[in-house]
Coordinates of C-alpha atoms in Angstrom, one line a residue:
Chain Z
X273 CA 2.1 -17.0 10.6
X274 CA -0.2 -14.1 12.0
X275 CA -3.3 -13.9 9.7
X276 CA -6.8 -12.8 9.3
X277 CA -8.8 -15.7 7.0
X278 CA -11.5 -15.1 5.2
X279 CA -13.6 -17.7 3.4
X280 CA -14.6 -17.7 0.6
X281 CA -12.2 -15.7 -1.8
X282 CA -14.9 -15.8 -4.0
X283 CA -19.3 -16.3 -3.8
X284 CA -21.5 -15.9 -6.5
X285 CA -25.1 -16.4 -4.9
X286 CA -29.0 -15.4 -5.5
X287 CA -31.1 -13.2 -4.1
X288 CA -33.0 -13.9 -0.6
X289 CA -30.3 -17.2 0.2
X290 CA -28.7 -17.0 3.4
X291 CA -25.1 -17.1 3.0
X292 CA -22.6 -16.6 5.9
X293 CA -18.2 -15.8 5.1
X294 CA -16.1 -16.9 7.6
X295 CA -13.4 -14.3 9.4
X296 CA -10.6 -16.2 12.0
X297 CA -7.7 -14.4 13.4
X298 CA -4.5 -16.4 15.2
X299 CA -3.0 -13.1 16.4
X300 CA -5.5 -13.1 20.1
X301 CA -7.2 -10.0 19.2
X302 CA -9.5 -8.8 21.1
X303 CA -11.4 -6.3 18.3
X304 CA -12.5 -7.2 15.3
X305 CA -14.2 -5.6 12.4
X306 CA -15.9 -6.1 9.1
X307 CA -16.3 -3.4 5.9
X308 CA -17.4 -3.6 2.1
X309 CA -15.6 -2.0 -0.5
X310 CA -17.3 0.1 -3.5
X311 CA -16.4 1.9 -6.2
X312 CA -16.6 5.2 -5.2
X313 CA -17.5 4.8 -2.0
X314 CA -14.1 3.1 -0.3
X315 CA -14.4 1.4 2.5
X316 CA -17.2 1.3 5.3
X317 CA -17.4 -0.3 8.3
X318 CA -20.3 -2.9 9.1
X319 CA -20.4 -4.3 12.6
X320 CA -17.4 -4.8 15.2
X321 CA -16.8 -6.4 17.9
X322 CA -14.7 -4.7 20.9
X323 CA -14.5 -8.6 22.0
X324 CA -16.2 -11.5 22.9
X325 CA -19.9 -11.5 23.3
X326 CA -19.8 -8.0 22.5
X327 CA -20.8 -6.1 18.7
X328 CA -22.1 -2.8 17.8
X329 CA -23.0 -1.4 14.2
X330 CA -20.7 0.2 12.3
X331 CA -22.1 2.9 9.4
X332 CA -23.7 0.5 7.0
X333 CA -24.9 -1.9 9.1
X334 CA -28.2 -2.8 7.8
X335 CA -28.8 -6.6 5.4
X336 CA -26.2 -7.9 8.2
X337 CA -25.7 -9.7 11.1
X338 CA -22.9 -10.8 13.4
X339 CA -21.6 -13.0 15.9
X340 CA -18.4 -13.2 18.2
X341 CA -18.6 -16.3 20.5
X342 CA -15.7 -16.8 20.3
X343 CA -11.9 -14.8 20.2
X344 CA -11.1 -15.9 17.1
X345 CA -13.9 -15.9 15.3
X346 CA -16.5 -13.5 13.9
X347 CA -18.4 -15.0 11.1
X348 CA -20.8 -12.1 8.4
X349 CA -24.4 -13.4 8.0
X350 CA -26.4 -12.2 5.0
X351 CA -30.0 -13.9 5.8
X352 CA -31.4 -12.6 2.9
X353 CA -29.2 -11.2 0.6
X354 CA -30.2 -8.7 -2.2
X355 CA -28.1 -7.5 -5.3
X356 CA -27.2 -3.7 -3.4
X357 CA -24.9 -5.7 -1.4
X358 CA -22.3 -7.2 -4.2
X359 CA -19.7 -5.8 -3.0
X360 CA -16.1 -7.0 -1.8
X361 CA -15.9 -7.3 1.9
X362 CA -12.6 -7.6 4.5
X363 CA -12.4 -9.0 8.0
X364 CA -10.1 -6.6 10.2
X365 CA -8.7 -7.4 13.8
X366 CA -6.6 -5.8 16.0
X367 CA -5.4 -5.6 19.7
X368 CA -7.2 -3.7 22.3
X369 CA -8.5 -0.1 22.0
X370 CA -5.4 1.5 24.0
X371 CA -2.9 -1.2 23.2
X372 CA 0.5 0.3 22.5
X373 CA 0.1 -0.4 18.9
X374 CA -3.4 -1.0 17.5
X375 CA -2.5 -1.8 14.0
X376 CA -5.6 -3.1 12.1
X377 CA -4.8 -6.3 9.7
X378 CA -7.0 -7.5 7.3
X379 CA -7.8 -10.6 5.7
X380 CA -7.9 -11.1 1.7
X381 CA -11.0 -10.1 1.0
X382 CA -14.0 -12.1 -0.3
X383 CA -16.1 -10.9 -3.4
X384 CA -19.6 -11.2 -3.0
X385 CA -22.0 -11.0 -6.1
X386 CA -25.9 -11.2 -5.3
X387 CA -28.1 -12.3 -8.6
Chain O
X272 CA -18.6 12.3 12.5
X273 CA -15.1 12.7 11.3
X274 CA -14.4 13.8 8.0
X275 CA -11.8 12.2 6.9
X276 CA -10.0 13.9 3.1
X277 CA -7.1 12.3 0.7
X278 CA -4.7 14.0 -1.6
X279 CA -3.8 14.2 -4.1
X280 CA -7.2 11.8 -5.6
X281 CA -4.1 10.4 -8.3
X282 CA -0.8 10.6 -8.6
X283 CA 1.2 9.2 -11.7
X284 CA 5.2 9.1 -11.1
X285 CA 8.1 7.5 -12.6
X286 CA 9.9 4.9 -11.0
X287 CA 12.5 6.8 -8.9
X288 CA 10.9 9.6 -7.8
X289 CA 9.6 10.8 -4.0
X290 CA 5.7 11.8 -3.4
X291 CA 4.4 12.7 -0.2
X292 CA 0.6 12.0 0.4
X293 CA -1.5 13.9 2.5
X294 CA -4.6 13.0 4.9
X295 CA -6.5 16.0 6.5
X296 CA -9.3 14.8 9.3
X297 CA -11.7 17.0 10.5
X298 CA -11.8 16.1 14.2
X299 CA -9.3 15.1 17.3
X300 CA -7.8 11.7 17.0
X301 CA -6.7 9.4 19.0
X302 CA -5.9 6.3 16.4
X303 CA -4.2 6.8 12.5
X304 CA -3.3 4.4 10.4
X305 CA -1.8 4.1 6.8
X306 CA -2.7 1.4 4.5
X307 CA -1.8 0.0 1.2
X308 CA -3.9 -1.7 -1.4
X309 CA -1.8 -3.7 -4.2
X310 CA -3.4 -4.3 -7.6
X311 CA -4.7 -7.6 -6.1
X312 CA -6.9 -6.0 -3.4
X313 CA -4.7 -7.0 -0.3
X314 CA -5.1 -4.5 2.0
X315 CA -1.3 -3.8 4.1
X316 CA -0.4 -2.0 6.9
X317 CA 1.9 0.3 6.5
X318 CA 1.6 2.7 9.9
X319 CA 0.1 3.4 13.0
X320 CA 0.8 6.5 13.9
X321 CA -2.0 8.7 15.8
X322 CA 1.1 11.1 16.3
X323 CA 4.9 11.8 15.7
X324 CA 7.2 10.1 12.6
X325 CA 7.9 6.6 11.7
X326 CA 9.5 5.4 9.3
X327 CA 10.5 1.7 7.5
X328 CA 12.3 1.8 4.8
X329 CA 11.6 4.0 1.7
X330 CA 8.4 4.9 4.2
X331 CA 8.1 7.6 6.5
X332 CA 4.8 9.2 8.1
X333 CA 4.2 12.1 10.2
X334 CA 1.3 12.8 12.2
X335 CA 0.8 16.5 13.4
X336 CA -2.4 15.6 15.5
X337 CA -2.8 19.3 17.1
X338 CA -2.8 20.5 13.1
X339 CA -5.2 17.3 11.7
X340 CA -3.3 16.4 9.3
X341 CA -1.2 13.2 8.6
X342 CA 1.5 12.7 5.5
X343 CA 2.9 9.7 3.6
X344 CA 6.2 9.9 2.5
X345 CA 7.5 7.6 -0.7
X346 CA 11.1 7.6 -1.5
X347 CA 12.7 6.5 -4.4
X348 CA 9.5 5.1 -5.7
X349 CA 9.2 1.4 -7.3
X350 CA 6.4 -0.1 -9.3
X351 CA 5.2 -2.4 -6.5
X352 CA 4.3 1.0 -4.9
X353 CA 1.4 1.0 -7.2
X354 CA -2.1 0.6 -5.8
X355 CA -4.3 2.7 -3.9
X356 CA -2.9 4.7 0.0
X357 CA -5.5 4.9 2.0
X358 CA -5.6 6.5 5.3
X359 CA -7.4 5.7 8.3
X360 CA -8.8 7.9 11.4
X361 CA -10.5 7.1 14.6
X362 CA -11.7 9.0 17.2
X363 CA -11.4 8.9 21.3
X364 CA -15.1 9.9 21.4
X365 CA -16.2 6.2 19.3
X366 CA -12.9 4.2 19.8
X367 CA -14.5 1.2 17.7
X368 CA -15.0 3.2 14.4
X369 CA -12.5 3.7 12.2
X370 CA -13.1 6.1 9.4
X371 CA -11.0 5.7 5.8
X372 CA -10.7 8.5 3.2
X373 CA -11.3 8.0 -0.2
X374 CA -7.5 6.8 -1.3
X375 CA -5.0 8.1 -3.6
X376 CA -4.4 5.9 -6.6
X377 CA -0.4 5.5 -7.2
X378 CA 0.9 4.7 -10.7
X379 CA 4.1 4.5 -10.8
X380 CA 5.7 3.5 -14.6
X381 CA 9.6 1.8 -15.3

């Protein structure tokens, strides 16, 4: 089945411990794309990754960092987490920018909540 | 950057009826994309459509690009329609950005 994962569904953690959730696709996506989720604010984009070995900040990028060496994988790293960034966070990928259809998919979500 | 602009903000229908949703964007796109967020947070796609109609099922969206403006169609509403539409815009001058409005909030009661 064609999925974005996300792990974990759910991470209660403390202030100023690195944490790192985990975003795989199956689908050979070349982009993918991370966002949190407020009240109030929707959704805003973090980092992405046009493809391998290849990222660039989204709107709210600072507090984060990213990764993609590999396809499938691009992994979110808080490495020192405050409480301004509980928030709920997707994974998104898609094909490549000018790909017949560029659908975005997104992964479940994981709910992040910084003490 | 683009603006992107939902409406309406809510919309509370009874099961049955047809809505149409609207997104107004502020800039030239090339990429537009519908989604839908159930009461469990699961974010679906429902379109891509940077321009023209599509439609699947009870959905249909139409994209007049020239005009900025995108609209959702809902026929014969059910109450799994519930949840939150959110459009989604991106533009051929940052083609790794994609921009979401704020959402309209569907109820829709039995």
């Amino acid at each position: 089945e064609a999925q974005v994962t996300q792990n974990p569904r759910y991470l209660i953690t403390v202030t100023g411990k690195k944490l790192t959730v985990t975003c795989s696709q199956n689908m050979n996506h070349e982009y993918m794309s991370w966002y949190r989720q407020d009240p109030g604010l929707g959704l805003r984009q973090i980092y992405y990754s046009m493809n391998v070995e290849v990222t660039d900040k989204g709107d709210v990028p600072e507090g984060y960092k990213v990764s993609r060496k590999e396809k499938r994988n691009f992994p979110l790293i808080l490495e020192s987490p405050s409480p301004n960034q509980t928030s709920l966070y997707f994974c998104a990928s898609r094909p490549f920018v000018g790909a017949t259809n560029e659908k975005l998919f997104f992964g479940s979500g994981t709910q992040l909540s910084v003490l | 950057g683009i603006q992107v602009e939902q409406s309406p903000p809510d919309l509370i229908l009874q099961e049955g009826a047809n809505s149409t949703l609207r997104c107004n964007f502020s800039d030239s796109v090339n990429n537009l994309q519908w989604f839908h967020q159930n009461p469990w947070g699961q974010l679906i796609n429902l379109f891509y459509i940077p321009s023209g109609t599509k439609q699947n099922g009870r959905l249909s969206a139409t994209t007049v690009a020239t005009e900025r403006y995108s609209l959702l169609y809902i026929s014969s509403s059910q109450t799994t329609d519930s949840g939150v539409y959110f459009c989604a815009v991106g533009s051929p001058s940052n083609t790794g950005k994609l921009i979401f409005g704020q959402g309209t909030t569907l109820q829709v009661k039995p």
